[in-house]
mmCIF file of C-alpha atoms in Angstrom:
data_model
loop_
_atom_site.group_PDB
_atom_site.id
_atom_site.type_symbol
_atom_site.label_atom_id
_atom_site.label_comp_id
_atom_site.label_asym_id
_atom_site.label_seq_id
_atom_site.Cartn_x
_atom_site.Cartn_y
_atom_site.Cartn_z
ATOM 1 C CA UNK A 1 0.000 0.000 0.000
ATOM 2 C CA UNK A 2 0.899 3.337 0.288
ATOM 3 C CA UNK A 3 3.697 5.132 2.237
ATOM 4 C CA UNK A 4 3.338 8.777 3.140
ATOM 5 C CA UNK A 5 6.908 8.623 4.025
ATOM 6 C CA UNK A 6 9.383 6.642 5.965
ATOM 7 C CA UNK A 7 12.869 8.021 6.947
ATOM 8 C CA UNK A 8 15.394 5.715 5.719
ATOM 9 C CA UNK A 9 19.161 5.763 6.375
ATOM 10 C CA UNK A 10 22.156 5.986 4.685
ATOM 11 C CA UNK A 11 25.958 5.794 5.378
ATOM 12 C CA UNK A 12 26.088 9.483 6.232
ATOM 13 C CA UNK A 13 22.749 11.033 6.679
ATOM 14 C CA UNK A 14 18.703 9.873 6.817
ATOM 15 C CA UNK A 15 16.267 10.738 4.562
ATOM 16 C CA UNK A 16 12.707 10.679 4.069
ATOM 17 C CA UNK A 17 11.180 8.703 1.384
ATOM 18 C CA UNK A 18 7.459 7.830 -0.021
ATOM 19 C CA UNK A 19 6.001 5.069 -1.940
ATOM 20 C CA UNK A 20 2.986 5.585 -4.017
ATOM 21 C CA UNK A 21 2.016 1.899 -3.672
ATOM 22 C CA UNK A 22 2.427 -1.363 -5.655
ATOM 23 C CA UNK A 23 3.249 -4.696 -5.279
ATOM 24 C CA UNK A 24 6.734 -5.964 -3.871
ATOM 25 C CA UNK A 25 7.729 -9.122 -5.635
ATOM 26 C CA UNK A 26 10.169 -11.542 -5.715
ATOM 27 C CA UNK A 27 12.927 -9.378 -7.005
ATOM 28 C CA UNK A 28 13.312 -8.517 -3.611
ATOM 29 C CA UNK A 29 14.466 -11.315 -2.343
ATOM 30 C CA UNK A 30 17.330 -11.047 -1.204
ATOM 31 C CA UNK A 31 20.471 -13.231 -2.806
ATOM 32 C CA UNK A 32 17.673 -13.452 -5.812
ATOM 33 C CA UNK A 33 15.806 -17.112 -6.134
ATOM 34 C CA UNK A 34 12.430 -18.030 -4.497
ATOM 35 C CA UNK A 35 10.140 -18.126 -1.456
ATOM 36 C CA UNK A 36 11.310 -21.374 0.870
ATOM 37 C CA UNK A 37 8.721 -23.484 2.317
ATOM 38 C CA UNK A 38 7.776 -23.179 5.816
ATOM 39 C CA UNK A 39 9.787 -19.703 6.590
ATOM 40 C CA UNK A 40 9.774 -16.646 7.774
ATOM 41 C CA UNK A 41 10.498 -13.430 5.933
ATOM 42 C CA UNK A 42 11.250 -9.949 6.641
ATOM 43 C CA UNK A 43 10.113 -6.216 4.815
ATOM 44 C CA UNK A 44 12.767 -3.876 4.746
ATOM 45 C CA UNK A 45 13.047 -0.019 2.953
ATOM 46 C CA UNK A 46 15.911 1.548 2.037
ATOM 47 C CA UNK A 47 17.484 4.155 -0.187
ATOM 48 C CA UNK A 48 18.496 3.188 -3.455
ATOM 49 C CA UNK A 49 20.016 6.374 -4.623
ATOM 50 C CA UNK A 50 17.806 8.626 -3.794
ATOM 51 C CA UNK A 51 14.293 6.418 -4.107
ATOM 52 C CA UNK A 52 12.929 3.682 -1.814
ATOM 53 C CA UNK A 53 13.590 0.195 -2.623
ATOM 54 C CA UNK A 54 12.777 -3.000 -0.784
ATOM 55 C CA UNK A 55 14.381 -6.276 0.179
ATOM 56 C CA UNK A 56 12.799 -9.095 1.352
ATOM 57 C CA UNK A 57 14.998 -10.808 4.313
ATOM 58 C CA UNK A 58 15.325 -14.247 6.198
ATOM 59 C CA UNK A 59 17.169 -11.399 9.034
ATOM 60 C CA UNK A 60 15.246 -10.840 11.633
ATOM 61 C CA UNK A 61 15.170 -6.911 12.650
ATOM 62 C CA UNK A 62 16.749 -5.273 15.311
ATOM 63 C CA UNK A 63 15.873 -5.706 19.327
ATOM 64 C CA UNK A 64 14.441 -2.373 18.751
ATOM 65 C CA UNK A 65 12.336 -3.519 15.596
ATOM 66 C CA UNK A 66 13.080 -0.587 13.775
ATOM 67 C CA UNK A 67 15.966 -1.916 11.529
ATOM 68 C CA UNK A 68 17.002 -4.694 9.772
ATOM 69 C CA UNK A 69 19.769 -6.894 12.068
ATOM 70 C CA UNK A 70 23.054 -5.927 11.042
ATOM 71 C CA UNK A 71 22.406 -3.211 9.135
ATOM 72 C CA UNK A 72 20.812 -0.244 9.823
ATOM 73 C CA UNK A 73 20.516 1.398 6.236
ATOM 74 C CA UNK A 74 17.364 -0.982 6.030
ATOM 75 C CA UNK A 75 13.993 0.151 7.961
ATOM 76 C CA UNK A 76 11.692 -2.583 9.125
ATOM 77 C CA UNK A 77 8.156 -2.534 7.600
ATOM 78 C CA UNK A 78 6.929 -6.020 8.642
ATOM 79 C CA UNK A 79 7.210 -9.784 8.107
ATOM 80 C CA UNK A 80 5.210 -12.589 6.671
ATOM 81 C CA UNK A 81 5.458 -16.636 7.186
ATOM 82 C CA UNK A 82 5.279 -19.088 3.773
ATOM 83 C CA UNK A 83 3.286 -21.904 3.817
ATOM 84 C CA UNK A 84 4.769 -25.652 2.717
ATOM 85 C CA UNK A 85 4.359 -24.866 -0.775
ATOM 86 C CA UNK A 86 6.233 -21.283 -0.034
ATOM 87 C CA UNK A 87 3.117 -19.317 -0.599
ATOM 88 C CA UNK A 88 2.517 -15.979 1.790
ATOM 89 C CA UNK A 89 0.039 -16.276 4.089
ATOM 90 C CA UNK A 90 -2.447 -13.493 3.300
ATOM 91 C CA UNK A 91 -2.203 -10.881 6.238
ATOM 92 C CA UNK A 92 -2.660 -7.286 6.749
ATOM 93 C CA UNK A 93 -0.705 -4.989 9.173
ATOM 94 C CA UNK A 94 -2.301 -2.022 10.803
ATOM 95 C CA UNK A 95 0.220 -0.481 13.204
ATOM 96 C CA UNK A 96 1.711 -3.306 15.263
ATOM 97 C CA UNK A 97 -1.574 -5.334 14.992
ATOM 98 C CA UNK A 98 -1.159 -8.186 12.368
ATOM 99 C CA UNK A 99 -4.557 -10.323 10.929
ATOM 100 C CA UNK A 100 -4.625 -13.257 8.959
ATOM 101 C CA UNK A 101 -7.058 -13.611 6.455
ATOM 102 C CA UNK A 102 -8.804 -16.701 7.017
ATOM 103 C CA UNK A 103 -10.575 -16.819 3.810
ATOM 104 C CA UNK A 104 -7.960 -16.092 1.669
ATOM 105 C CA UNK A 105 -6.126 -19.347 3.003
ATOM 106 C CA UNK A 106 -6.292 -23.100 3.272
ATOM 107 C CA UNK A 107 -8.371 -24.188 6.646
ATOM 108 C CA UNK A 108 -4.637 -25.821 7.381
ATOM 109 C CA UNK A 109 -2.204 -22.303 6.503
ATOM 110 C CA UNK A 110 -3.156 -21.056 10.162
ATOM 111 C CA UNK A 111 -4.321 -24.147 12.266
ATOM 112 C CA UNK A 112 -2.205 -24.839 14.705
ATOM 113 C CA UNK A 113 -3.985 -27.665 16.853
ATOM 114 C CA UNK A 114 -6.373 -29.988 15.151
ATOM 115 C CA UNK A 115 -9.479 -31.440 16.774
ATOM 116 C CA UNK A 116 -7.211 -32.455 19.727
ATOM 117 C CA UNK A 117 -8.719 -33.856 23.486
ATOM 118 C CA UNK A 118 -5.419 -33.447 26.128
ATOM 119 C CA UNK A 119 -6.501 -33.373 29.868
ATOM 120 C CA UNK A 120 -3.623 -32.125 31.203
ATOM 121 C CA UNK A 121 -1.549 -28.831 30.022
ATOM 122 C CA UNK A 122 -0.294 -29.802 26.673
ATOM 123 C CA UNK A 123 2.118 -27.264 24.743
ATOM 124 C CA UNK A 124 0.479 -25.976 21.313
ATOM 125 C CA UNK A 125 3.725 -24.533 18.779
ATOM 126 C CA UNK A 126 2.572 -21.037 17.549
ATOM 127 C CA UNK A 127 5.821 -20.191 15.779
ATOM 128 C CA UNK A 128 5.402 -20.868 12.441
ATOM 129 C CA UNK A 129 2.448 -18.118 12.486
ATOM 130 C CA UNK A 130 3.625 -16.094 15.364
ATOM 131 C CA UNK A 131 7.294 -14.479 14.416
ATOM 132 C CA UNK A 132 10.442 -14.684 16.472
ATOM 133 C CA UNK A 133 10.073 -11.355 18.008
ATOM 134 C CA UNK A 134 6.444 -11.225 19.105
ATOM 135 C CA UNK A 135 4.859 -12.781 22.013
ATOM 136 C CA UNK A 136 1.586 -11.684 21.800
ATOM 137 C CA UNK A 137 -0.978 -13.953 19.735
ATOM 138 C CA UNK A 138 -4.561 -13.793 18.714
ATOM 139 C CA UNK A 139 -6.102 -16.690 19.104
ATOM 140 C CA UNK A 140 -9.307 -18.422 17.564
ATOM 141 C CA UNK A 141 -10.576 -21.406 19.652
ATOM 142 C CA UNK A 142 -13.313 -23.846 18.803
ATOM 143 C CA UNK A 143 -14.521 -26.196 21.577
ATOM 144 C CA UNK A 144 -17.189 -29.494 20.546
ATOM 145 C CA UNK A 145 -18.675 -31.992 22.271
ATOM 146 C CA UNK A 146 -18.049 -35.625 21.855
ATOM 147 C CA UNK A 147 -20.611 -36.395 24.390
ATOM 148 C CA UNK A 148 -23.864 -35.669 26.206
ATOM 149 C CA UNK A 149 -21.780 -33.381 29.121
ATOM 150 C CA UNK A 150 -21.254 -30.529 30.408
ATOM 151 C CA UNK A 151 -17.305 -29.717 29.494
ATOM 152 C CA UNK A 152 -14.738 -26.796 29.459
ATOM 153 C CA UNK A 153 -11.685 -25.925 27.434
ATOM 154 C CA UNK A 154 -8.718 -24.434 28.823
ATOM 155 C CA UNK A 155 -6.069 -22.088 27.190
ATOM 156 C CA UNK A 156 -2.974 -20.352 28.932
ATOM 157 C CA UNK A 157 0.389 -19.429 28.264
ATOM 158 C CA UNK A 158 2.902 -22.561 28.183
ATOM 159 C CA UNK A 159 4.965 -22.565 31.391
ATOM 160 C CA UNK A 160 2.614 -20.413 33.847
ATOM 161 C CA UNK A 161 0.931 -22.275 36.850
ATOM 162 C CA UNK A 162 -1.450 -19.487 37.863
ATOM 163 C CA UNK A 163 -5.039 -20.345 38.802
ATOM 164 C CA UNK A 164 -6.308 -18.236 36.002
ATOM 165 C CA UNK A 165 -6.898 -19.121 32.209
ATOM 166 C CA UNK A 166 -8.804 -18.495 29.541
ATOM 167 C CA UNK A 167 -12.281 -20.708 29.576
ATOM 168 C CA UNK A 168 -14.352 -22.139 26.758
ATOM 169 C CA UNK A 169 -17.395 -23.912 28.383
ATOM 170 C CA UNK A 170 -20.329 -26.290 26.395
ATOM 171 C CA UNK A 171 -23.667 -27.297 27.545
ATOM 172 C CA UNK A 172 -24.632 -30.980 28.141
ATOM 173 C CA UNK A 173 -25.418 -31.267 24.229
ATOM 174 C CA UNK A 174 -23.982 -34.121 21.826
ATOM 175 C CA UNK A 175 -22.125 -31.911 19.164
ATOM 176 C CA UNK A 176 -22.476 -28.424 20.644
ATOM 177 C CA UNK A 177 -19.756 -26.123 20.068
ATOM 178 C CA UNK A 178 -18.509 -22.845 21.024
ATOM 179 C CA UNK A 179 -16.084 -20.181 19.592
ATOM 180 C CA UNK A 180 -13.650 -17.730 21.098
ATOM 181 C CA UNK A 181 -11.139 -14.968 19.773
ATOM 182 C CA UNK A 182 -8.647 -13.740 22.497
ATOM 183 C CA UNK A 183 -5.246 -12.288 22.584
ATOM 184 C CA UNK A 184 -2.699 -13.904 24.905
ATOM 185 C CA UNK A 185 1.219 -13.868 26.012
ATOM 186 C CA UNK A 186 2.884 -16.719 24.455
ATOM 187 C CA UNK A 187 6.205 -18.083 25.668
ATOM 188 C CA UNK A 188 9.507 -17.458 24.780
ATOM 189 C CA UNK A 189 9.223 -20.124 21.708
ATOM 190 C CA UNK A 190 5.426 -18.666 21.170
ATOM 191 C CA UNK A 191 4.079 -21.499 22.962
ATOM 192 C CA UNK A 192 0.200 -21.763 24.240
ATOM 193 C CA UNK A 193 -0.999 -24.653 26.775
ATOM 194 C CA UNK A 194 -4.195 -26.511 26.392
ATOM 195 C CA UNK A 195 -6.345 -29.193 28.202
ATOM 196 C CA UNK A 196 -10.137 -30.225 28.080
ATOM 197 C CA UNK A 197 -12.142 -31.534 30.781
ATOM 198 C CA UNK A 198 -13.597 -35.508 30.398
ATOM 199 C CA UNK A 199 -16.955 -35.579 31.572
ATOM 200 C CA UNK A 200 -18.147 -38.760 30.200
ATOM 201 C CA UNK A 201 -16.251 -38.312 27.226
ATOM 202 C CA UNK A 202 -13.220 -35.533 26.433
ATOM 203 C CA UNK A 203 -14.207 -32.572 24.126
ATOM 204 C CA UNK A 204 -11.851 -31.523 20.891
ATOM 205 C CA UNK A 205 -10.187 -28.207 20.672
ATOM 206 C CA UNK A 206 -8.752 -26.842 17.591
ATOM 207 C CA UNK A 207 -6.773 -23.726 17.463
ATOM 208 C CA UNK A 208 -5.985 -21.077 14.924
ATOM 209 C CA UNK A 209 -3.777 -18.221 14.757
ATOM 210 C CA UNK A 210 -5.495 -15.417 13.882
ATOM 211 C CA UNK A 211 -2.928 -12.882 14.123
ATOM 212 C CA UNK A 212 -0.491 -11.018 16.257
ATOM 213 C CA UNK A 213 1.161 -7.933 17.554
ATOM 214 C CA UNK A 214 4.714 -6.694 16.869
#
């Protein structure tokens, strides 16, 4: 999309640069070649003689995430994850908020636990949709009944033993279900924890990322 301006830096001096809009392509890349499978990759500006260019980056950016790791003549704009087939994932950043579009993907491209019945706190690995330096995840939980019982869902952040979690709960209905989007603190290796209760028979939980904050 378009950038009003973004102050990019040089050897010597910074400068302030705008883009009208377009689309960034694999030219980018940087060290030329394609996309890899299963990765994550990196938007960076910088000035190319006196206009704004872009390089896409395996780097991660900066503690501060303003630059580009290493070198600071590249400004951080954002990052996106490949799928298997090293395909985007279709995602829009608004500020440091990043959504996944759901409907522009496979059911799989942001699934992250799949129909799954642990009773006890099970670890659930965010980090293929959840990026290195971000441990803050939006989640979308779906809860359904296996049985005729009345059964909960439990979500927290891997690692923490506090009392309090985030709670999906289902009536005592064969095949009732119930859906939840919430934000929540991942781990260090963006981690969630999950259980069910067993009341007669365990519930299934599946898990989606739907976005995150930088």
């Amino acid at each position: 999309g378009v950038i009003a301006g973004v102050n990019v830096y040089g050897s010597t001096a910074s400068k302030v640069l705008s883009y009208a809009g377009g689309t960034i392509g694999a030219s980018k890349i940087q060290g030329g070649g394609n996309l890899a499978n299963s990765d994550w990759y990196y938007v960076y500006a910088y000035n190319n003689g006196g206009t704004i260019d872009f390089e896409i980056s395996t780097t991660e950016p900066s503690g501060s995430r303003l630059v580009k790791n290493g070198d600071s003549t590249r400004v951080y704009l954002g990052c996106f994850p490949t799928t298997s087939a090293g395909a985007p994932i279709p995602l829009r950043k608004s500020g440091n908020r990043v959504v996944y579009r759901h409907s522009g993907s496979a059911v799989a491209d942001t699934r992250v636990l799949n129909t799954s019945s642990a009773t006890s706190n099970t670890a659930v690995d965010c980090a293929a949709l959840v990026p290195p330096h971000s441990r803050l995840a939006t989640i979308r939980a779906e809860l359904v009944n296996t049985a005729g019982a009345i059964n909960s869902g439990f979500i927290r952040t891997e690692g923490d033993s506090g009392a309090d979690e985030i709670t999906l709960s289902l009536p005592n209905v064969v095949a009732a279900s119930t859906t939840l989007i919430f934000d929540i603190e991942t781990d260090a290796d963006q981690d969630v924890a999950y259980r069910v209760s067993n009341n007669s028979s365990a519930p299934t939980l599946t898990l989606w990322v739907a976005g995150f904050y930088e």
